[in-house]
N, CA, C and O of each residue as an XYZ file, in Angstrom:
584
protein
N     109.937     21.940     48.479
C     109.736     22.314     47.089
C     108.418     21.720     46.549
O     107.649     22.388     45.857
N     108.194     20.448     46.892
C     106.976     19.784     46.429
C     105.734     20.510     46.955
O     104.743     20.653     46.239
N     105.796     20.962     48.197
C     104.684     21.664     48.820
C     104.393     22.974     48.091
O     103.231     23.333     47.898
N     105.424     23.675     47.694
C     105.253     24.942     46.985
C     104.589     24.699     45.634
O     103.662     25.416     45.258
N     105.059     23.690     44.905
C     104.459     23.379     43.602
C     103.014     22.922     43.746
O     102.153     23.322     42.963
N     102.747     22.086     44.745
C     101.383     21.620     44.965
C     100.458     22.793     45.268
O      99.373     22.883     44.694
N     100.860     23.673     46.142
C     100.031     24.833     46.475
C      99.865     25.762     45.283
O      98.788     26.321     45.082
N     100.917     25.933     44.492
C     100.838     26.791     43.315
C      99.780     26.264     42.347
O      98.954     27.033     41.853
N      99.800     24.961     42.074
C      98.846     24.413     41.120
C      97.428     24.370     41.682
O      96.461     24.476     40.928
N      97.296     24.218     42.988
C      95.958     24.280     43.584
C      95.388     25.685     43.480
O      94.208     25.854     43.172
N      96.199     26.679     43.728
C      95.748     28.063     43.606
C      95.420     28.377     42.157
O      94.411     29.022     41.870
N      96.272     27.921     41.239
C      96.029     28.172     39.824
C      94.744     27.481     39.359
O      93.962     28.067     38.610
N      94.524     26.235     39.800
C      93.311     25.522     39.448
C      92.083     26.233     40.001
O      91.091     26.392     39.290
N      92.133     26.659     41.245
C      91.019     27.374     41.856
C      90.744     28.680     41.123
O      89.587     29.045     40.920
N      91.802     29.387     40.725
C      91.632     30.635     39.990
C      90.973     30.366     38.641
O      90.070     31.098     38.237
N      91.418     29.317     37.940
C      90.820     28.987     36.645
C      89.365     28.583     36.799
O      88.531     28.957     35.974
N      89.041     27.821     37.849
C      87.657     27.436     38.073
C      86.787     28.649     38.374
O      85.646     28.723     37.919
N      87.315     29.595     39.134
C      86.515     30.770     39.467
C      86.313     31.666     38.248
O      85.317     32.386     38.169
N      87.244     31.631     37.301
C      87.069     32.423     36.086
C      86.012     31.827     35.173
O      85.406     32.538     34.372
N      85.787     30.528     35.289
C      84.829     29.839     34.427
C      83.696     29.225     35.247
O      83.246     28.114     34.969
N      83.249     29.956     36.249
C      82.232     29.438     37.156
C      80.925     29.114     36.445
O      80.250     28.151     36.808
N      80.565     29.883     35.462
C      79.277     29.685     34.805
C      79.178     28.354     34.081
O      78.075     27.905     33.769
N      80.297     27.720     33.812
C      80.243     26.433     33.122
C      79.508     25.403     33.974
O      78.826     24.536     33.428
N      79.631     25.477     35.303
C      78.920     24.539     36.170
C      77.419     24.763     36.086
O      76.644     23.808     36.059
N      77.011     26.018     36.046
C      75.587     26.317     35.935
C      75.042     25.821     34.602
O      73.987     25.189     34.555
N      75.755     26.106     33.525
C      75.290     25.674     32.204
C      75.219     24.153     32.099
O      74.253     23.615     31.558
N      76.221     23.466     32.603
C      76.205     21.996     32.568
C      75.031     21.445     33.369
O      74.348     20.523     32.923
N      74.798     22.009     34.552
C      73.690     21.545     35.400
C      72.343     21.806     34.738
O      71.469     20.940     34.748
N      72.172     22.984     34.168
C      70.895     23.317     33.522
C      70.669     22.449     32.289
O      69.565     21.943     32.087
N      71.685     22.271     31.471
C      71.539     21.462     30.252
C      71.226     20.011     30.613
O      70.346     19.402     30.005
N      71.939     19.444     31.601
C      71.666     18.073     32.015
C      70.236     17.948     32.562
O      69.549     16.968     32.279
N      69.795     18.928     33.337
C      68.439     18.898     33.888
C      67.403     18.969     32.771
O      66.379     18.291     32.838
N      67.653     19.777     31.750
C      66.728     19.856     30.608
C      66.709     18.542     29.820
O      65.650     18.117     29.358
N      67.848     17.910     29.666
C      67.907     16.611     28.980
C      67.093     15.574     29.758
O      66.326     14.809     29.173
N      67.268     15.556     31.070
C      66.509     14.620     31.909
C      65.017     14.906     31.786
O      64.215     13.979     31.673
N      64.640     16.181     31.807
C      63.230     16.553     31.670
C      62.672     16.046     30.351
O      61.573     15.493     30.310
N      63.422     16.233     29.274
C      62.986     15.760     27.959
C      62.742     14.254     27.978
O      61.684     13.787     27.556
N      63.724     13.496     28.468
C      63.595     12.044     28.453
C      62.511     11.538     29.404
O      61.971     10.452     29.195
N      62.191     12.295     30.426
C      61.156     11.869     31.370
C      59.746     12.218     30.912
O      58.788     11.575     31.342
N      59.597     13.218     30.053
C      58.258     13.665     29.677
C      57.848     13.314     28.250
O      56.659     13.351     27.934
N      58.786     12.979     27.392
C      58.469     12.672     25.998
C      58.145     11.182     25.869
O      58.751     10.342     26.535
N      57.197     10.877     25.018
C      56.804      9.492     24.796
C      57.759      8.812     23.809
O      58.131      9.384     22.784
N      58.135      7.607     24.138
C      58.991      6.816     23.258
C      58.272      5.544     22.827
O      58.913      4.517     22.604
N      56.939      5.601     22.706
C      56.150      4.425     22.353
C      56.437      3.924     20.939
O      56.321      2.726     20.678
N      56.806      4.811     20.031
C      57.031      4.402     18.637
C      58.415      3.817     18.407
O      58.690      3.255     17.347
N      59.279      3.950     19.396
C      60.604      3.347     19.288
C      60.538      1.883     19.712
O      59.705      1.509     20.538
N      61.410      1.064     19.149
C      61.407     -0.336     19.594
C      61.812     -0.419     21.068
O      62.720      0.282     21.514
N      61.140     -1.268     21.799
C      61.417     -1.372     23.229
C      62.507     -2.403     23.490
O      62.617     -3.413     22.796
N      63.292     -2.123     24.489
C      64.353     -3.017     24.909
C      63.877     -3.714     26.182
O      63.490     -3.058     27.149
N      63.908     -5.018     26.176
C      63.422     -5.776     27.333
C      64.559     -6.063     28.304
O      65.118     -7.160     28.321
N      64.890     -5.070     29.103
C      65.887     -5.224     30.158
C      65.185     -4.906     31.464
O      64.600     -3.835     31.624
N      65.249     -5.848     32.400
C      64.541     -5.606     33.655
C      65.205     -4.455     34.411
O      66.430     -4.373     34.505
N      64.391     -3.599     34.928
C      64.811     -2.440     35.721
C      65.654     -1.432     34.940
O      66.355     -0.629     35.557
N      65.611     -1.446     33.609
C      66.379     -0.454     32.843
C      65.846      0.949     33.102
O      66.608      1.916     33.112
N      64.534      1.060     33.312
C      63.937      2.359     33.617
C      64.480      2.900     34.945
O      64.827      4.076     35.058
N      64.543      2.030     35.927
C      65.039      2.457     37.247
C      66.522      2.806     37.189
O      66.969      3.748     37.842
N      67.274      2.050     36.411
C      68.695      2.353     36.234
C      68.875      3.713     35.565
O      69.778      4.469     35.922
N      68.020      4.021     34.599
C      68.058      5.327     33.953
C      67.785      6.445     34.942
O      68.483      7.459     34.939
N      66.782      6.273     35.786
C      66.493      7.278     36.817
C      67.675      7.450     37.762
O      68.018      8.571     38.139
N      68.293      6.343     38.141
C      69.442      6.402     39.041
C      70.582      7.200     38.412
O      71.175      8.057     39.067
N      70.891      6.922     37.145
C      71.977      7.625     36.446
C      71.629      9.097     36.250
O      72.473      9.969     36.456
N      70.394      9.374     35.853
C      69.973     10.765     35.655
C      70.159     11.584     36.933
O      70.690     12.693     36.891
N      69.730     11.046     38.046
C      69.782     11.826     39.291
C      71.165     11.807     39.927
O      71.488     12.696     40.715
N      71.985     10.820     39.604
C      73.387     10.882     39.999
C      74.023     12.097     39.322
O      74.724     12.880     39.963
N      73.768     12.246     38.006
C      74.305     13.387     37.257
C      73.749     14.713     37.724
O      74.487     15.690     37.847
N      72.455     14.757     37.985
C      71.841     16.007     38.462
C      72.471     16.437     39.781
O      72.830     17.602     39.950
N      72.604     15.501     40.710
C      73.164     15.830     42.019
C      74.615     16.263     41.899
O      75.032     17.227     42.540
N      75.381     15.559     41.084
C      76.792     15.894     40.895
C      76.955     17.284     40.293
O      77.729     18.094     40.803
N      76.238     17.562     39.222
C      76.399     18.848     38.535
C      75.875     20.015     39.361
O      76.494     21.079     39.380
N      74.749     19.838     40.041
C      74.245     20.922     40.887
C      75.138     21.122     42.101
O      75.255     22.241     42.599
N      75.777     20.048     42.593
C      76.764     20.208     43.672
C      77.905     21.112     43.205
O      78.313     22.021     43.927
N      78.416     20.865     42.007
C      79.515     21.693     41.489
C      79.094     23.153     41.383
O      79.868     24.057     41.698
N      77.862     23.375     40.936
C      77.348     24.748     40.855
C      77.277     25.380     42.246
O      77.800     26.473     42.460
N      76.632     24.694     43.187
C      76.478     25.260     44.538
C      77.822     25.444     45.229
O      78.007     26.403     45.978
N      78.751     24.544     44.989
C      80.045     24.603     45.670
C      80.918     25.734     45.117
O      81.470     26.521     45.886
N      81.044     25.817     43.804
C      82.015     26.738     43.222
C      81.428     28.077     42.787
O      82.122     29.092     42.841
N      80.184     28.104     42.363
C      79.630     29.388     41.952
C      79.007     30.118     43.131
O      79.077     31.345     43.212
N      78.412     29.386     44.027
C      77.778     29.998     45.190
C      78.718     30.053     46.395
O      78.368     30.624     47.428
N      79.910     29.464     46.267
C      80.927     29.464     47.319
C      80.397     28.928     48.649
O      80.681     29.489     49.708
N      79.625     27.840     48.589
C      79.111     27.194     49.788
C      80.130     26.199     50.328
O      81.059     25.800     49.624
N      79.946     25.805     51.578
C      80.756     24.720     52.112
C      80.328     23.429     51.419
O      79.274     23.374     50.786
N      81.145     22.407     51.543
C      80.831     21.128     50.910
C      79.513     20.576     51.439
O      78.698     20.079     50.661
N      79.292     20.654     52.739
C      78.072     20.094     53.321
C      76.825     20.828     52.832
O      75.820     20.193     52.512
N      76.880     22.138     52.772
C      75.727     22.916     52.298
C      75.482     22.644     50.817
O      74.336     22.494     50.395
N      76.546     22.581     50.032
C      76.394     22.298     48.599
C      75.810     20.906     48.377
O      74.958     20.728     47.507
N      76.256     19.915     49.153
C      75.704     18.560     49.045
C      74.232     18.540     49.421
O      73.420     17.914     48.740
N      73.890     19.225     50.506
C      72.493     19.261     50.946
C      71.613     19.924     49.888
O      70.542     19.412     49.561
N      72.059     21.059     49.355
C      71.278     21.759     48.330
C      71.112     20.920     47.072
O      70.023     20.864     46.501
N      72.181     20.271     46.638
C      72.116     19.448     45.428
C      71.200     18.245     45.638
O      70.413     17.902     44.756
N      71.300     17.606     46.802
C      70.442     16.458     47.092
C      68.977     16.875     47.133
O      68.125     16.216     46.537
N      68.682     17.966     47.832
C      67.294     18.430     47.930
C      66.754     18.864     46.568
O      65.591     18.614     46.254
N      67.594     19.511     45.761
C      67.155     19.880     44.406
C      66.784     18.627     43.622
O      65.727     18.576     42.993
N      67.651     17.614     43.658
C      67.394     16.376     42.928
C      66.123     15.691     43.431
O      65.327     15.192     42.636
N      65.939     15.668     44.732
C      64.765     15.030     45.321
C      63.482     15.729     44.889
O      62.560     15.079     44.396
N      63.415     17.040     45.069
C      62.202     17.777     44.713
C      61.971     17.804     43.201
O      60.828     17.766     42.748
N      63.038     17.868     42.434
C      62.912     17.814     40.978
C      62.331     16.464     40.553
O      61.434     16.409     39.711
N      62.841     15.380     41.133
C      62.354     14.046     40.791
C      60.884     13.864     41.125
O      60.135     13.275     40.345
N      60.467     14.367     42.282
C      59.061     14.276     42.675
C      58.198     15.109     41.729
O      57.117     14.677     41.329
N      58.673     16.296     41.372
C      57.937     17.163     40.451
C      57.780     16.509     39.081
O      56.704     16.571     38.485
N      58.831     15.890     38.583
C      58.762     15.215     37.280
C      57.741     14.075     37.321
O      56.992     13.880     36.364
N      57.709     13.330     38.414
C      56.735     12.227     38.524
C      55.309     12.763     38.534
O      54.425     12.170     37.915
N      55.072     13.871     39.224
C      53.741     14.493     39.186
C      53.409     14.972     37.771
O      52.284     14.795     37.304
N      54.376     15.572     37.097
C      54.152     16.040     35.719
C      53.841     14.866     34.790
O      52.970     14.970     33.927
N      54.549     13.755     34.965
C      54.264     12.575     34.147
C      52.839     12.081     34.389
O      52.155     11.671     33.452
N      52.401     12.121     35.622
C      51.080     11.604     35.960
C      49.961     12.525     35.489
O      48.928     12.052     35.014
N      50.158     13.838     35.617
C      49.068     14.772     35.347
C      49.102     15.430     33.967
O      48.053     15.829     33.460
N      50.265     15.550     33.353
C      50.364     16.319     32.116
C      50.703     15.499     30.883
O      50.742     16.054     29.785
N      50.947     14.206     31.019
C      51.205     13.370     29.850
C      50.183     12.243     29.814
O      49.687     11.798     30.848
N      49.885     11.798     28.619
C      48.928     10.692     28.492
C      49.641      9.345     28.351
O      49.021      8.294     28.518
N      50.925      9.373     28.048
C      51.652      8.120     27.829
C      52.553      7.734     28.993
O      53.113      6.638     28.997
N      52.701      8.591     29.958
C      53.566      8.313     31.112
C      52.732      8.349     32.381
O      51.735      9.066     32.470
N      53.153      7.570     33.347
C      52.495      7.549     34.647
C      53.537      7.747     35.736
O      54.650      7.231     35.640
N      53.178      8.487     36.762
C      54.059      8.664     37.906
C      54.224      7.348     38.654
O      53.294      6.544     38.724
N      55.400      7.135     39.207
C      55.694      5.870     39.876
C      56.527      6.153     41.120
O      57.551      6.832     41.052
N      56.082      5.629     42.249
C      56.812      5.833     43.503
C      58.178      5.140     43.447
O      59.123      5.589     44.096
N      58.290      4.059     42.685
C      59.582      3.385     42.549
C      60.575      4.232     41.754
O      61.784      4.139     41.967
N      60.067      5.053     40.841
C      60.946      5.990     40.137
C      61.496      7.031     41.117
O      62.668      7.401     41.038
N      60.653      7.501     42.036
C      61.118      8.454     43.051
C      62.191      7.798     43.920
O      63.187      8.432     44.267
N      61.986      6.533     44.267
C      62.984      5.810     45.054
C      64.293      5.662     44.271
O      65.373      5.825     44.838
N      64.201      5.354     42.970
C      65.407      5.254     42.137
C      66.109      6.609     42.035
O      67.338      6.674     42.039
N      65.331      7.688     41.944
C      65.907      9.036     41.917
C      66.671      9.308     43.212
O      67.785      9.831     43.185
N      66.065      8.950     44.342
C      66.721      9.160     45.636
C      67.989      8.318     45.758
O      68.983      8.765     46.330
N      67.951      7.102     45.221
C      69.155      6.254     45.258
C      70.279      6.874     44.431
O      71.433      6.880     44.860
N      69.950      7.395     43.250
C      70.964      8.057     42.425
C      71.554      9.266     43.116
O      72.767      9.476     43.092
N      70.689     10.066     43.738
C      71.163     11.250     44.461
C      72.006     10.845     45.669
O      73.017     11.481     45.966
N      71.590      9.796     46.358
C      72.346      9.323     47.519
C      73.712      8.792     47.106
O      74.711      9.073     47.768
N      73.766      8.024     46.016
C      75.058      7.527     45.519
C      75.979      8.676     45.140
O      77.187      8.608     45.363
N      75.413      9.728     44.568
C      76.225     10.896     44.208
C      76.775     11.567     45.462
O      77.947     11.942     45.498
N      75.951     11.722     46.481
C      76.399     12.355     47.727
C      77.504     11.521     48.368
O      78.521     12.064     48.797
N      77.307     10.201     48.434
C      78.328      9.327     49.022
C      79.623      9.402     48.218
O      80.707      9.491     48.794
N      79.517      9.367     46.905
C      80.706      9.461     46.044
C      81.441     10.776     46.238
O      82.668     10.806     46.322
N      80.683     11.863     46.309
C      81.305     13.171     46.503
C      81.944     13.292     47.879
O      83.010     13.892     48.012
N      81.310     12.731     48.903
C      81.912     12.752     50.240
C      83.217     11.962     50.269
O      84.214     12.412     50.833
N      83.198     10.778     49.654
C      84.426      9.970     49.604
C      85.519     10.665     48.801
O      86.691     10.635     49.175
N      85.125     11.289     47.697
C      86.100     11.994     46.862
C      86.716     13.177     47.599
O      87.932     13.363     47.571
N      85.881     13.976     48.257
C      86.427     15.134     48.976
C      87.282     14.692     50.163
O      88.273     15.344     50.490
N      86.905     13.592     50.803
C      87.715     13.067     51.907
C      89.070     12.592     51.383
O      90.098     12.839     52.013
N      89.077     11.920     50.248
C      90.324     11.454     49.645
C      91.202     12.624     49.223
O      92.411     12.601     49.451
N      90.612     13.643     48.612
C      91.378     14.818     48.180
C      91.953     15.547     49.394
O      93.123     15.928     49.389
N      91.149     15.742     50.418
C      91.631     16.429     51.616
C      92.739     15.639     52.306
O      93.688     16.225     52.827
N      92.624     14.321     52.313
C      93.655     13.481     52.918
C      94.948     13.588     52.141
O      96.016     13.684     52.745
N      94.886     13.574     50.810
C      96.090     13.697     49.986
C      96.736     15.061     50.106
O      97.961     15.167     50.039
N      95.950     16.100     50.281
C      96.497     17.446     50.430
C      97.227     17.559     51.759
O      98.283     18.189     51.828
N      96.690     16.963     52.812
C      97.322     17.031     54.125
C      98.609     16.220     54.192
O      99.540     16.599     54.903
N      98.677     15.104     53.458
C      99.862     14.255     53.476
C     101.037     14.980     52.831
O     102.160     14.914     53.331
N     100.790     15.654     51.751
C     101.870     16.302     51.008
C     102.160     17.590     51.649
O     103.040     18.321     51.195
């Protein structure tokens, strides 16, 4: 009986997700635009907070979110396997981060590109990939047990 209920709710959840697939795309695009705004706009007139590595932590969080949201888009809207969706999301985050650093260096007068920011972006994307792999492994293990 438990198996029937579990399968019923998994099918229902999958059906609901497929009906609202565009939400993953919208979330990913909006988050990417927010990150772009915060990476390219000058905040010189705002009071500065003296926290060491706060900039790098921000890059890590931004790219964790980018990788996570683009993974959801690639996985559920594009119907890719988990590995392909993870690879696409990681590569998107990596190339996006490098592009933003070039844009900061060449198109803004108040921001400079930084190789350490690219490294922080890669760390955020890597943490997202590891988290998603662990999560999918845990979910698959729980589904097989029941």
